[in-house]
mmCIF file of C-alpha atoms and ligand atoms in Angstrom:
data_model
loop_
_atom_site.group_PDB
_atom_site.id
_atom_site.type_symbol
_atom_site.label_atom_id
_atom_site.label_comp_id
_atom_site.label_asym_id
_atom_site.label_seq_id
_atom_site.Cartn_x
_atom_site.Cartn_y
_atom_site.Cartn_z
ATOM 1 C CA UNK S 29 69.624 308.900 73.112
ATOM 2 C CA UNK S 30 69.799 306.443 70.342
ATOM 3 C CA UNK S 31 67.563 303.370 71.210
ATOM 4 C CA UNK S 32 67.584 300.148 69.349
ATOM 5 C CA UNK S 33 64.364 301.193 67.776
ATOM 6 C CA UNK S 34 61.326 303.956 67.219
ATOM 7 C CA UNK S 35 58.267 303.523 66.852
ATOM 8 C CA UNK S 36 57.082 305.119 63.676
ATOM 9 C CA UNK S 37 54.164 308.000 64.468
ATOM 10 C CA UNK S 38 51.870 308.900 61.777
ATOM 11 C CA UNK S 39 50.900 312.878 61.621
ATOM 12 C CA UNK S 40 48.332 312.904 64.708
ATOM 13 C CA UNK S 41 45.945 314.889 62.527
ATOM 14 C CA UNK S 42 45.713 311.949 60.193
ATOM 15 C CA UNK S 43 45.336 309.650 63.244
ATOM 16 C CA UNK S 44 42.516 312.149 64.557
ATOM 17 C CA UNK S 45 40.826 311.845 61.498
ATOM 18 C CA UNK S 46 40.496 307.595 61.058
ATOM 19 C CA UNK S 47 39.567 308.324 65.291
ATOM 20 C CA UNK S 48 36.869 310.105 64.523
ATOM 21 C CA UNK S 49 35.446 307.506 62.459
ATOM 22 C CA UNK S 50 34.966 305.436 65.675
ATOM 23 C CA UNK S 51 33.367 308.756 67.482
ATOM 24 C CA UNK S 52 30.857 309.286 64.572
ATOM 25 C CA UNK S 53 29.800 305.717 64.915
ATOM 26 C CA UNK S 54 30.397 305.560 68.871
ATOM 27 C CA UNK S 55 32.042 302.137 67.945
ATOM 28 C CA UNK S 56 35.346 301.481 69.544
ATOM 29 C CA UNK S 57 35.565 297.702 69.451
ATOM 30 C CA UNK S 58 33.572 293.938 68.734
ATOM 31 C CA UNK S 59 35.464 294.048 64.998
ATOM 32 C CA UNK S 60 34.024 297.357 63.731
ATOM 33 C CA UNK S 61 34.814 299.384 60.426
ATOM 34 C CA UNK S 62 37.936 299.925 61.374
ATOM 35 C CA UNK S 63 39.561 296.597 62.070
ATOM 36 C CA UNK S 64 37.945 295.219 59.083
ATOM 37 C CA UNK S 65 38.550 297.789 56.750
ATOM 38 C CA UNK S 66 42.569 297.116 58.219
ATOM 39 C CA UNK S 67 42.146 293.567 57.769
ATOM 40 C CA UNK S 68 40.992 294.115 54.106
ATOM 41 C CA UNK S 69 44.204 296.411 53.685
ATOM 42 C CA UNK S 70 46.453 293.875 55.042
ATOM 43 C CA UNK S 71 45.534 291.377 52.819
ATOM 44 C CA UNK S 72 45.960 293.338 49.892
ATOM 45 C CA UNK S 73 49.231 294.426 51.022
ATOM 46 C CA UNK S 74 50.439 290.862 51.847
ATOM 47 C CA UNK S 75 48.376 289.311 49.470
ATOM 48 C CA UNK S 76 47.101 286.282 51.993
ATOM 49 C CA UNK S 77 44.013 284.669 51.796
ATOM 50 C CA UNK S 78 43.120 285.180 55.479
ATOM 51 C CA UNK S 79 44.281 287.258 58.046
ATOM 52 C CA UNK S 80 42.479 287.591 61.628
ATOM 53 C CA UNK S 81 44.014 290.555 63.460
ATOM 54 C CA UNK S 82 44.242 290.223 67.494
ATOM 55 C CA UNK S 83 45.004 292.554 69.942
ATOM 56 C CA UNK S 84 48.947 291.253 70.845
ATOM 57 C CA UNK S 85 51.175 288.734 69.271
ATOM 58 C CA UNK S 86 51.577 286.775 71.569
ATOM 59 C CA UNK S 87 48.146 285.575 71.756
ATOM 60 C CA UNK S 88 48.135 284.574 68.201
ATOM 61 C CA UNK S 89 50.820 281.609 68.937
ATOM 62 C CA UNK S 90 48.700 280.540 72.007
ATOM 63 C CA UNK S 91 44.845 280.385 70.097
ATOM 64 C CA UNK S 92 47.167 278.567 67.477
ATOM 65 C CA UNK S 93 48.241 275.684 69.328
ATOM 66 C CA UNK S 94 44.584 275.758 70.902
ATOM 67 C CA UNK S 95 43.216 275.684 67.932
ATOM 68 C CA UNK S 96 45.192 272.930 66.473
ATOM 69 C CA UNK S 97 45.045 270.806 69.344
ATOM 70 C CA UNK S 98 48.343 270.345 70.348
ATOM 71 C CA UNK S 99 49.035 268.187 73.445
ATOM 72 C CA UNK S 100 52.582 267.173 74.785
ATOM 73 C CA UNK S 101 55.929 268.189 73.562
ATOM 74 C CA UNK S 102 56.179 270.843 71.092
ATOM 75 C CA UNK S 103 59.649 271.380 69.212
ATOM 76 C CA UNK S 104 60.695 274.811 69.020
ATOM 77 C CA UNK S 105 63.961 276.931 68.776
ATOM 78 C CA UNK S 106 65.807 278.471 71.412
ATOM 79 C CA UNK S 107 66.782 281.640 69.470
ATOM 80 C CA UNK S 108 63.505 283.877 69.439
ATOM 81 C CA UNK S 109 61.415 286.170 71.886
ATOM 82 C CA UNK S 110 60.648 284.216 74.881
ATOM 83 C CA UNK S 111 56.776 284.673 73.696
ATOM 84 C CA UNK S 112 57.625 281.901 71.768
ATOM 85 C CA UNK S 113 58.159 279.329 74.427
ATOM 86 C CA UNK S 114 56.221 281.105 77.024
ATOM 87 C CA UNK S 115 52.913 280.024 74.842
ATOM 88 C CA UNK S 116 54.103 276.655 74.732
ATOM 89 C CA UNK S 117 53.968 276.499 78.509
ATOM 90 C CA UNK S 118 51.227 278.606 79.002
ATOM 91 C CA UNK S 119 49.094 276.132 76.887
ATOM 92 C CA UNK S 120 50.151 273.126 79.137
ATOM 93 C CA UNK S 121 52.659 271.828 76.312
ATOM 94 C CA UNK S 122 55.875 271.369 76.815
ATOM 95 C CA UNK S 123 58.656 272.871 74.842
ATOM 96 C CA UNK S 124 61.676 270.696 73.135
ATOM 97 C CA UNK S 125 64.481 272.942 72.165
ATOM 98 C CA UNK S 126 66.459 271.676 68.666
ATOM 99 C CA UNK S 127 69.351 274.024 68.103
ATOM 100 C CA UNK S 128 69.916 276.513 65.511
ATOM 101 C CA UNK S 129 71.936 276.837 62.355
ATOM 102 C CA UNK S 130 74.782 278.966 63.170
ATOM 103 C CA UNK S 131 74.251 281.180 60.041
ATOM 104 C CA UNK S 132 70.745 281.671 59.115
ATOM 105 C CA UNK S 133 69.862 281.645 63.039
ATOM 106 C CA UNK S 134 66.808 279.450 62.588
ATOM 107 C CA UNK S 135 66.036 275.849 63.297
ATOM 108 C CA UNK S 136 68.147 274.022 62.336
ATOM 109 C CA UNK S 137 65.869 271.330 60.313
ATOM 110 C CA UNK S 138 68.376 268.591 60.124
ATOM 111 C CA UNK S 139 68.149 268.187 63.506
ATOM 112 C CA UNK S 140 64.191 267.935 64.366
ATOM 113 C CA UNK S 141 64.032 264.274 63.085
ATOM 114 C CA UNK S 142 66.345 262.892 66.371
ATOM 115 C CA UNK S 143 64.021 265.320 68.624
ATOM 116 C CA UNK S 144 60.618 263.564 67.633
ATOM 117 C CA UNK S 145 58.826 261.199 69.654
ATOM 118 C CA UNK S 146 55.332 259.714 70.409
ATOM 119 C CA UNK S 147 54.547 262.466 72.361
ATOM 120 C CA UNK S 148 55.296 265.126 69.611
ATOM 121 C CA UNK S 149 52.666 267.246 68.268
ATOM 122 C CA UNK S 150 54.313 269.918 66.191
ATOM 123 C CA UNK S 151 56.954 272.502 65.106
ATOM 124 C CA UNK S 152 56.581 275.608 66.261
ATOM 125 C CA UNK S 153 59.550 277.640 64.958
ATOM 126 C CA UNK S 154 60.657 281.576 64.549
ATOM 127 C CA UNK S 155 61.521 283.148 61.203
ATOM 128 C CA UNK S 156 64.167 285.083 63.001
ATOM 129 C CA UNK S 157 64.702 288.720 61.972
ATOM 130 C CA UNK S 158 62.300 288.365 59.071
ATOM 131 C CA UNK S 159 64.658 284.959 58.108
ATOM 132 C CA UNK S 160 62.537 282.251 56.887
ATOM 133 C CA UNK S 161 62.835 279.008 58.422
ATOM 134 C CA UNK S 162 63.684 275.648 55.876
ATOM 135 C CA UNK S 163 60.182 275.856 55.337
ATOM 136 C CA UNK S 164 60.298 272.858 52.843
ATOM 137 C CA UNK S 165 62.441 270.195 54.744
ATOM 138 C CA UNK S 166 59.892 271.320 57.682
ATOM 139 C CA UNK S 167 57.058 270.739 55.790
ATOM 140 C CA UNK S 168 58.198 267.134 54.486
ATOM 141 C CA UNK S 169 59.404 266.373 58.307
ATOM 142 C CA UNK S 170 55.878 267.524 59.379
ATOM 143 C CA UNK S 171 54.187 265.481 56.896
ATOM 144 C CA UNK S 172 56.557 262.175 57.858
ATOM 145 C CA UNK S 173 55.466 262.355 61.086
ATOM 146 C CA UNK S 174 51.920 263.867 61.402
ATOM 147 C CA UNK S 175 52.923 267.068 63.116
ATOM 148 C CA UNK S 176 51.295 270.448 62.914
ATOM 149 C CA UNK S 177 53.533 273.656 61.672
ATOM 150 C CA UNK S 178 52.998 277.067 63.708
ATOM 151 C CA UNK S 179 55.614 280.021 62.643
ATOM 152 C CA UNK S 180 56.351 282.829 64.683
ATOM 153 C CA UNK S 181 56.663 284.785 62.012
ATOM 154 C CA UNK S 182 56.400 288.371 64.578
ATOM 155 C CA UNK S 183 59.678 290.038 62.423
ATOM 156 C CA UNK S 184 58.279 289.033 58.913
ATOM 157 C CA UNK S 185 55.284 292.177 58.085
ATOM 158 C CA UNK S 186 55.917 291.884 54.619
ATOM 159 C CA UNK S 187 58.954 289.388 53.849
ATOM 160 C CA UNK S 188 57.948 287.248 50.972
ATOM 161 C CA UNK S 189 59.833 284.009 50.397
ATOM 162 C CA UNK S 190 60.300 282.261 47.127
ATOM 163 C CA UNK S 191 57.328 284.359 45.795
ATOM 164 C CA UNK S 192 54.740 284.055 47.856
ATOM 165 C CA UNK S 193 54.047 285.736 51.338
ATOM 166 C CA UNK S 194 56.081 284.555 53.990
ATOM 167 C CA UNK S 195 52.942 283.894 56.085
ATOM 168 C CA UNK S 196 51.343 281.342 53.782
ATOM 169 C CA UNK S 197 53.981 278.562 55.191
ATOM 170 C CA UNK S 198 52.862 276.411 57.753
ATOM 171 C CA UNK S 199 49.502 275.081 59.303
ATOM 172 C CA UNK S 200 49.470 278.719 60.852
ATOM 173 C CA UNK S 201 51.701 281.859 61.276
ATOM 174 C CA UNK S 202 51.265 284.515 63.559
ATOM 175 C CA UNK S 203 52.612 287.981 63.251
ATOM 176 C CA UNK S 204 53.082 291.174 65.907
ATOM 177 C CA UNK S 205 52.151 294.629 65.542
ATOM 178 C CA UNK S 206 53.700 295.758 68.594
ATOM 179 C CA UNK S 207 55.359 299.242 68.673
ATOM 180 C CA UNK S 208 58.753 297.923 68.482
ATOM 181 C CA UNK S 209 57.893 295.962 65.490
ATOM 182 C CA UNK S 210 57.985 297.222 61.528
ATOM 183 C CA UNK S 211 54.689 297.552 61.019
ATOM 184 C CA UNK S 212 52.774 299.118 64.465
ATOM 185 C CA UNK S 213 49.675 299.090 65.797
ATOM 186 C CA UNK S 214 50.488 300.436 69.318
ATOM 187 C CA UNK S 215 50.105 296.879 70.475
ATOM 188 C CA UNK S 216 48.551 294.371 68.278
ATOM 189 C CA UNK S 217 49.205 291.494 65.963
ATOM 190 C CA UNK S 218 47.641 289.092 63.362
ATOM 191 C CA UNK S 219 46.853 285.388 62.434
ATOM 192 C CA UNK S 220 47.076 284.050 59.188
ATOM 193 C CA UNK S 221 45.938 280.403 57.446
ATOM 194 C CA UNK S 222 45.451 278.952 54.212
ATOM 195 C CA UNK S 223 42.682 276.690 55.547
ATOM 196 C CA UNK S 224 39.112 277.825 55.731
ATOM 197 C CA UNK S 225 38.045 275.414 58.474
ATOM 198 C CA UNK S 226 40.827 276.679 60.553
ATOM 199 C CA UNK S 227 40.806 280.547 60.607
ATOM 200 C CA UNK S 228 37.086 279.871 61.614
ATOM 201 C CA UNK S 229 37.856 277.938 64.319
ATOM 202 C CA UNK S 230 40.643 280.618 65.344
ATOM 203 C CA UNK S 231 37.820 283.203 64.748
ATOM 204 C CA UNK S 232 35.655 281.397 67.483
ATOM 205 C CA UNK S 233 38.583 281.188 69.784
ATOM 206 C CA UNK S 234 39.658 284.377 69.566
ATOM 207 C CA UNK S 235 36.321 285.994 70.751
ATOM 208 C CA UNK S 236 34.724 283.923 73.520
ATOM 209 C CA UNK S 237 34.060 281.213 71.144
ATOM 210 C CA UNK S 238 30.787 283.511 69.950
ATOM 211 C CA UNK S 239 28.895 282.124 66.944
ATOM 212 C CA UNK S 240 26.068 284.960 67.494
ATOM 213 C CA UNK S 241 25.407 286.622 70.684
ATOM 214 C CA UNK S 242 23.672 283.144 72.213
ATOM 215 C CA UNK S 243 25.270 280.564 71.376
ATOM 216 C CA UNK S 244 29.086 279.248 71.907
ATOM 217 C CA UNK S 245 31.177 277.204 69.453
ATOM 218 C CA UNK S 246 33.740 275.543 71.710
ATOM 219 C CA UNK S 247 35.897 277.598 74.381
ATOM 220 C CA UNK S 248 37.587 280.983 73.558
ATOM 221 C CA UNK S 249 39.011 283.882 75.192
ATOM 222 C CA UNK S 250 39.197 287.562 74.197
ATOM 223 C CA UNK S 251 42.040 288.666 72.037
ATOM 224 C CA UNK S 252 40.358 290.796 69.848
ATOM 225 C CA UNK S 253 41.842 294.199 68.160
ATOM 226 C CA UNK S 254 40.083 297.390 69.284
ATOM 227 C CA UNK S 255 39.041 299.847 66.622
ATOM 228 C CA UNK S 256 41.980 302.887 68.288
ATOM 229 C CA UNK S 257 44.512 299.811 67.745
ATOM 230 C CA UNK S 258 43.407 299.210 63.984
ATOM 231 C CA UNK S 259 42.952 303.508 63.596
ATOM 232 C CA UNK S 260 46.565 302.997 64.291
ATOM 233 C CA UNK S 261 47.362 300.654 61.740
ATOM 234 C CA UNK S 262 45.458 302.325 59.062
ATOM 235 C CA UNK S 263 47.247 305.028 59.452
ATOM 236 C CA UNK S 264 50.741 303.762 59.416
ATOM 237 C CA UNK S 265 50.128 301.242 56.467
ATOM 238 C CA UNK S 266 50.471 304.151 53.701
ATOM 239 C CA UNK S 267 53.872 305.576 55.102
ATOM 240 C CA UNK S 268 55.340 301.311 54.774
ATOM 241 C CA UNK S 269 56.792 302.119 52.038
ATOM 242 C CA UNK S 270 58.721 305.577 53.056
ATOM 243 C CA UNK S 271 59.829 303.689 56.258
ATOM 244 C CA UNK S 272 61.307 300.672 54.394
ATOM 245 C CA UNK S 273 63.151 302.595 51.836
ATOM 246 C CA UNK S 274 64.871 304.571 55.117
ATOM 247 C CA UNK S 275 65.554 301.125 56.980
ATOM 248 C CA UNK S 276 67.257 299.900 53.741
ATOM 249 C CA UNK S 277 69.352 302.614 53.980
ATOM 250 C CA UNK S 278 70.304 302.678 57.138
ATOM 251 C CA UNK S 279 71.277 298.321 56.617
ATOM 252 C CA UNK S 280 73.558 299.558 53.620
ATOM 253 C CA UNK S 281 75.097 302.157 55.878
ATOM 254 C CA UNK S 282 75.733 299.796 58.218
ATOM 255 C CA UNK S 283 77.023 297.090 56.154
ATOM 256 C CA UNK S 284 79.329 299.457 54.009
ATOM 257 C CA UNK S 285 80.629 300.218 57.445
ATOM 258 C CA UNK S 286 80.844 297.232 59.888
ATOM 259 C CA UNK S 287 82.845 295.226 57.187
ATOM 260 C CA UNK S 288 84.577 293.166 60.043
ATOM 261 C CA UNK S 289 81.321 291.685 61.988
ATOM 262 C CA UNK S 290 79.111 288.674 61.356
ATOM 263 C CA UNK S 291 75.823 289.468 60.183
ATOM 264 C CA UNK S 292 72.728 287.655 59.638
ATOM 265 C CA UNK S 293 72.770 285.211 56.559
ATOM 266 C CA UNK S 294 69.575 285.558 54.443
ATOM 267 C CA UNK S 295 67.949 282.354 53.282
ATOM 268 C CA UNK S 296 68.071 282.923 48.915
ATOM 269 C CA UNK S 297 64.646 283.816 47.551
ATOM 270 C CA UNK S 298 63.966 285.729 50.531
ATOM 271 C CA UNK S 299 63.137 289.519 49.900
ATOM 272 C CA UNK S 300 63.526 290.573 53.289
ATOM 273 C CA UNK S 301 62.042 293.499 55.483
ATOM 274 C CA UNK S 302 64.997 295.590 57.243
ATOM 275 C CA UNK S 303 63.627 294.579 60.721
ATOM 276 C CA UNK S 304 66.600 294.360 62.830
ATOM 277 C CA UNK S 305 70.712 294.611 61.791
ATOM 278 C CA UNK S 306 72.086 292.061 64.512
ATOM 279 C CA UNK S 307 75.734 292.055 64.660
ATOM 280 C CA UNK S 308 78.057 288.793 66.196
ATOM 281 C CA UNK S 309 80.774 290.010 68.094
ATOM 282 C CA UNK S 310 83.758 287.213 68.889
ATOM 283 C CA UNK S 311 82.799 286.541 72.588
ATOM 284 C CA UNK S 312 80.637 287.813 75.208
ATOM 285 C CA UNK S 313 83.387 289.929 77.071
ATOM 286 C CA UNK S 314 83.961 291.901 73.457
ATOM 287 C CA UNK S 315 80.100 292.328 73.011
ATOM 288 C CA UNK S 316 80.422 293.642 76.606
ATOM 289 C CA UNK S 317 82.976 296.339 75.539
ATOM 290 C CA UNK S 318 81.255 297.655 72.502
ATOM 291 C CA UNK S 319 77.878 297.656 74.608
ATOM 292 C CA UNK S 320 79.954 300.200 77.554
ATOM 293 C CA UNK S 321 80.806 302.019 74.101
ATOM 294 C CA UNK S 322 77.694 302.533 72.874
ATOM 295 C CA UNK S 323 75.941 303.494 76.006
ATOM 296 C CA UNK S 324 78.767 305.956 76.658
ATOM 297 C CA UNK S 325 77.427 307.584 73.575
ATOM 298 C CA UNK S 326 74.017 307.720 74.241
ATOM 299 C CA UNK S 327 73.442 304.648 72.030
ATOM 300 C CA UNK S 328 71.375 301.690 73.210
ATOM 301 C CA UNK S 329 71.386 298.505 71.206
ATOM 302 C CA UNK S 330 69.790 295.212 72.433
ATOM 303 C CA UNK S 331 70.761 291.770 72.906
ATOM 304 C CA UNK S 332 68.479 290.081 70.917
ATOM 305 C CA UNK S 333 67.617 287.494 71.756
ATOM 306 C CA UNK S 334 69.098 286.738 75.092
ATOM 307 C CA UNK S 335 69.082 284.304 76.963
ATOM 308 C CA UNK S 336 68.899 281.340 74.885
ATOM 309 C CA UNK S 337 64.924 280.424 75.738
ATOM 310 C CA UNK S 338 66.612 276.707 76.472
ATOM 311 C CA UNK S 339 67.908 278.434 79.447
ATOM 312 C CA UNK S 340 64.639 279.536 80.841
ATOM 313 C CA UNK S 341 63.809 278.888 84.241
ATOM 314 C CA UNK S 342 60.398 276.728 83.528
ATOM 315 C CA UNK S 343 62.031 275.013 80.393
ATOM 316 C CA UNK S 344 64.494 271.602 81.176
ATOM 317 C CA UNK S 345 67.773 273.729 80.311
ATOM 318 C CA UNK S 346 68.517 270.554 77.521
ATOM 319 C CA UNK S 347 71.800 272.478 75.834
ATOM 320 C CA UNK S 348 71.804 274.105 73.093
ATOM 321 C CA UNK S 349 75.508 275.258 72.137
ATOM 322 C CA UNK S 350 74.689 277.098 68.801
ATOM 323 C CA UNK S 351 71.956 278.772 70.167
ATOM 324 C CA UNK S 352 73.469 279.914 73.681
ATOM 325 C CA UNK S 353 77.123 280.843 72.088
ATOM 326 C CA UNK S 354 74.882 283.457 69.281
ATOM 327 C CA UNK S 355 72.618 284.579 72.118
ATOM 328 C CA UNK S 356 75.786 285.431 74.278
ATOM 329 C CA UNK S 357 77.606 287.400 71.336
ATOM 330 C CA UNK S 358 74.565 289.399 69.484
ATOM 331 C CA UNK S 359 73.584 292.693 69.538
ATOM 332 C CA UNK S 360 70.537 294.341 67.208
ATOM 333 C CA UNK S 361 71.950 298.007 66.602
ATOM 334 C CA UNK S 362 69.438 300.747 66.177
ATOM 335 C CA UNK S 363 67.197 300.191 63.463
ATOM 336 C CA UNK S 364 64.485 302.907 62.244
ATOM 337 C CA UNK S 365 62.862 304.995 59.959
ATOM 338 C CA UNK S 366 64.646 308.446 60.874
ATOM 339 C CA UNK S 367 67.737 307.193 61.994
ATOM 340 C CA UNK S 368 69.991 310.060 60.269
ATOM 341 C CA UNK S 369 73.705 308.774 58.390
ATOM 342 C CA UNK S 370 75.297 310.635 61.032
ATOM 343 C CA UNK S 371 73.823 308.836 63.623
ATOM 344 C CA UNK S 372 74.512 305.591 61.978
ATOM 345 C CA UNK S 373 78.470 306.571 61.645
ATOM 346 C CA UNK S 374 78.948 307.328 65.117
ATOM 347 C CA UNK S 375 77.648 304.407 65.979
ATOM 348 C CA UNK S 376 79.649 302.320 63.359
ATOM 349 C CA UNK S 377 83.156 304.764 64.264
ATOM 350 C CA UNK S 378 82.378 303.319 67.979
ATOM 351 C CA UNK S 379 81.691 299.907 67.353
ATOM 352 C CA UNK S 380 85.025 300.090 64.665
ATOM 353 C CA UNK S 381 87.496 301.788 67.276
ATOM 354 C CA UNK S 382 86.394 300.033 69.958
ATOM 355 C CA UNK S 383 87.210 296.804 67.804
HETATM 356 C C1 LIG H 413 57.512 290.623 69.567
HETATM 357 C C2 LIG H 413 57.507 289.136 69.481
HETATM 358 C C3 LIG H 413 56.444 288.356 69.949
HETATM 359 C C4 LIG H 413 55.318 288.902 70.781
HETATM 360 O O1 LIG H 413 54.570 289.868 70.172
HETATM 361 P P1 LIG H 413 53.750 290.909 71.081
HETATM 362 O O2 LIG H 413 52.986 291.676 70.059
HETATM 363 O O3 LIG H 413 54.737 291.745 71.809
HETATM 364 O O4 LIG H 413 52.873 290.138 71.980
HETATM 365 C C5 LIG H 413 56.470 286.987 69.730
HETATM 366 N N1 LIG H 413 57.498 286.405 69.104
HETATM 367 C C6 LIG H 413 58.564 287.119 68.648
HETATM 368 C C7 LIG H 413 59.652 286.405 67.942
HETATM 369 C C8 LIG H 413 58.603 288.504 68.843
HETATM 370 O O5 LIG H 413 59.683 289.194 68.460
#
């Protein structure tokens, strides 16, 4: 079986031996050694100023909008996880969908302007499959208007975009370390801010609002890594660049192959990640061939990201024709570090005769 991903396992004896760390010291959580020693890494690695690292993230969206205070309508795209709308909803906001460009697959910015109104707070909008958002019209559209910028930047562990880290944009931006994601730890994720005052205030929120073990500095809730999750992470970090050199080899495979199908448009100035290799079939009932295809041979791809989060069942189902036609026509194809070139050309000789 050939799923749309794998999660990358270190060797267990080097795993073991970051674990014992937390035996010697009998400290398995509360932001030991090991979470800030990862934390230290990470910020090396992505050279940011600040990282906080949480224990999902999906969290990380929803202490962001706490954090920043955001009341009423949020605008946000339709084409991402549907963590990205849940937290919108979860945090008593409401979401306002502005469709996506049909290329690059994010926001499309020329169309946030008609969506604001008195009620609007911020943007809160996915750098899908590692693809930065128009990070500068949304900064200038934010600053117009007062609004507050959260990215869900979940596909983006080390994407940097003209220069600088891809998680320095916006007021915040969150990223996952879930399993399925590039960068792993088991589950976990991270928040990340230029400002000082605010990845304090996220640091308060984040664990119970603590500021000692007596006294409380505003309302919080528990999202905080465990020291196995950051063992994890430490050991994983030193194999990043092994597993990116195989992903970028498996993309090239792919693309030398699949000559006839859409594929994701990078913004320029973007030095991407190899996260996921979506492909745009011509209509629904094609994508629905191929998938039969696939499966057939023991290959499963995914349609990310369907539905269109527009289309949810808690959201106002406002259309969003860019958005829903991609979501009904994409599939990610397997993606990962020790997917073999055989592998990749049966799936390619599938997809091809099955075209
Ligand atoms: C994976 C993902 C999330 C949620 O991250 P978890 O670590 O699974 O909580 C949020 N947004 C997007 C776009 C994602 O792909």
């Amino acid at each position: 079986m050939i799923n749309v991903t794998k999660t990358f396992l270190p060797p267990q004896e080097e795993y073991n031996a970051i674990l014992k760390r937390a035996w010697d010291t009998g400290w398995i959580t509360n932001r030991g050694a090991l979470v800030l020693e990862l934390e230290e890494k990470l910020k090396t690695y992505l050279k940011v100023p600040n990282i906080l690292a949480i224990t999902n993230g999906t969290l990380p969206l929803q202490i962001a909008i706490k954090a920043l205070e955001l009341k009423g309508e949020i605008i946000t795209t339709p084409f991402s996880y549907v963590a990205t709308t849940s937290s919108i909803v979860w945090e008593g906001c409401t979401p306002v969908f502005v469709d996506i460009h049909p290329e690059y697959l994010t926001i499309d910015e020329t169309k946030i302007e008609a969506a604001i109104t008195p009620r609007t707070s911020a943007i809160l909008a996915t750098h899908v499959f590692g693809n930065p958002c128009a990070v500068k019209e949304i900064e200038a559209m934010a600053q117009k208007y007062n609004l507050k910028v959260i990215y869900d930047a979940a596909h983006c562990f080390g994407v940097t975009y003209k220069g600088k880290s891809i998680f320095e944009y916006g007021d915040v931006s969150t990223c996952s370390f879930h399993a399925t994601k590039l960068f792993h730890t088991g589950e976990g994720g991270a928040i990340f801010t230029k400002s000082q005052t605010l990845i304090d205030k996220l640091f308060y929120h984040h664990n119970f609002g603590h500021f000692g073990p007596e006294v409380f500095q505003g309302v919080g809730i528990n999202a905080k890594m465990s020291e196995l999750q950051a063992a994890m992470g430490l050991a994983v970090l030193p194999y990043m660049q092994k597993i990116l050199e195989a992903r970028k080899g498996v993309v090239e495979l792919y693309k030398n192959n699949l000559k006839s199908l859409g594929v994701l448009k990078l913004r320029e100035e973007t030095h991407w990640n190899y996260s996921y290799y979506p492909v745009l079939f011509n209509n629904e009932t094609q994508l629905f061939t191929i998938q039969k295809l696939l499966n057939k041979g023991g290959v499963i791809p995914r349609r990310y990201f369907y539905p269109s989060l527009n289309l949810l069942p808690y959201t106002d189902k406002k259309s969003c024709p860019t958005s829903e036609n991609i979501a009904s026509r994409v599939l990610c194809l397997p993606l990962y570090h020790d997917l073999s070139k055989a592998e990749v050309l049966k799936i390619c000789t599938i997809i091809n005769e099955g075209l």
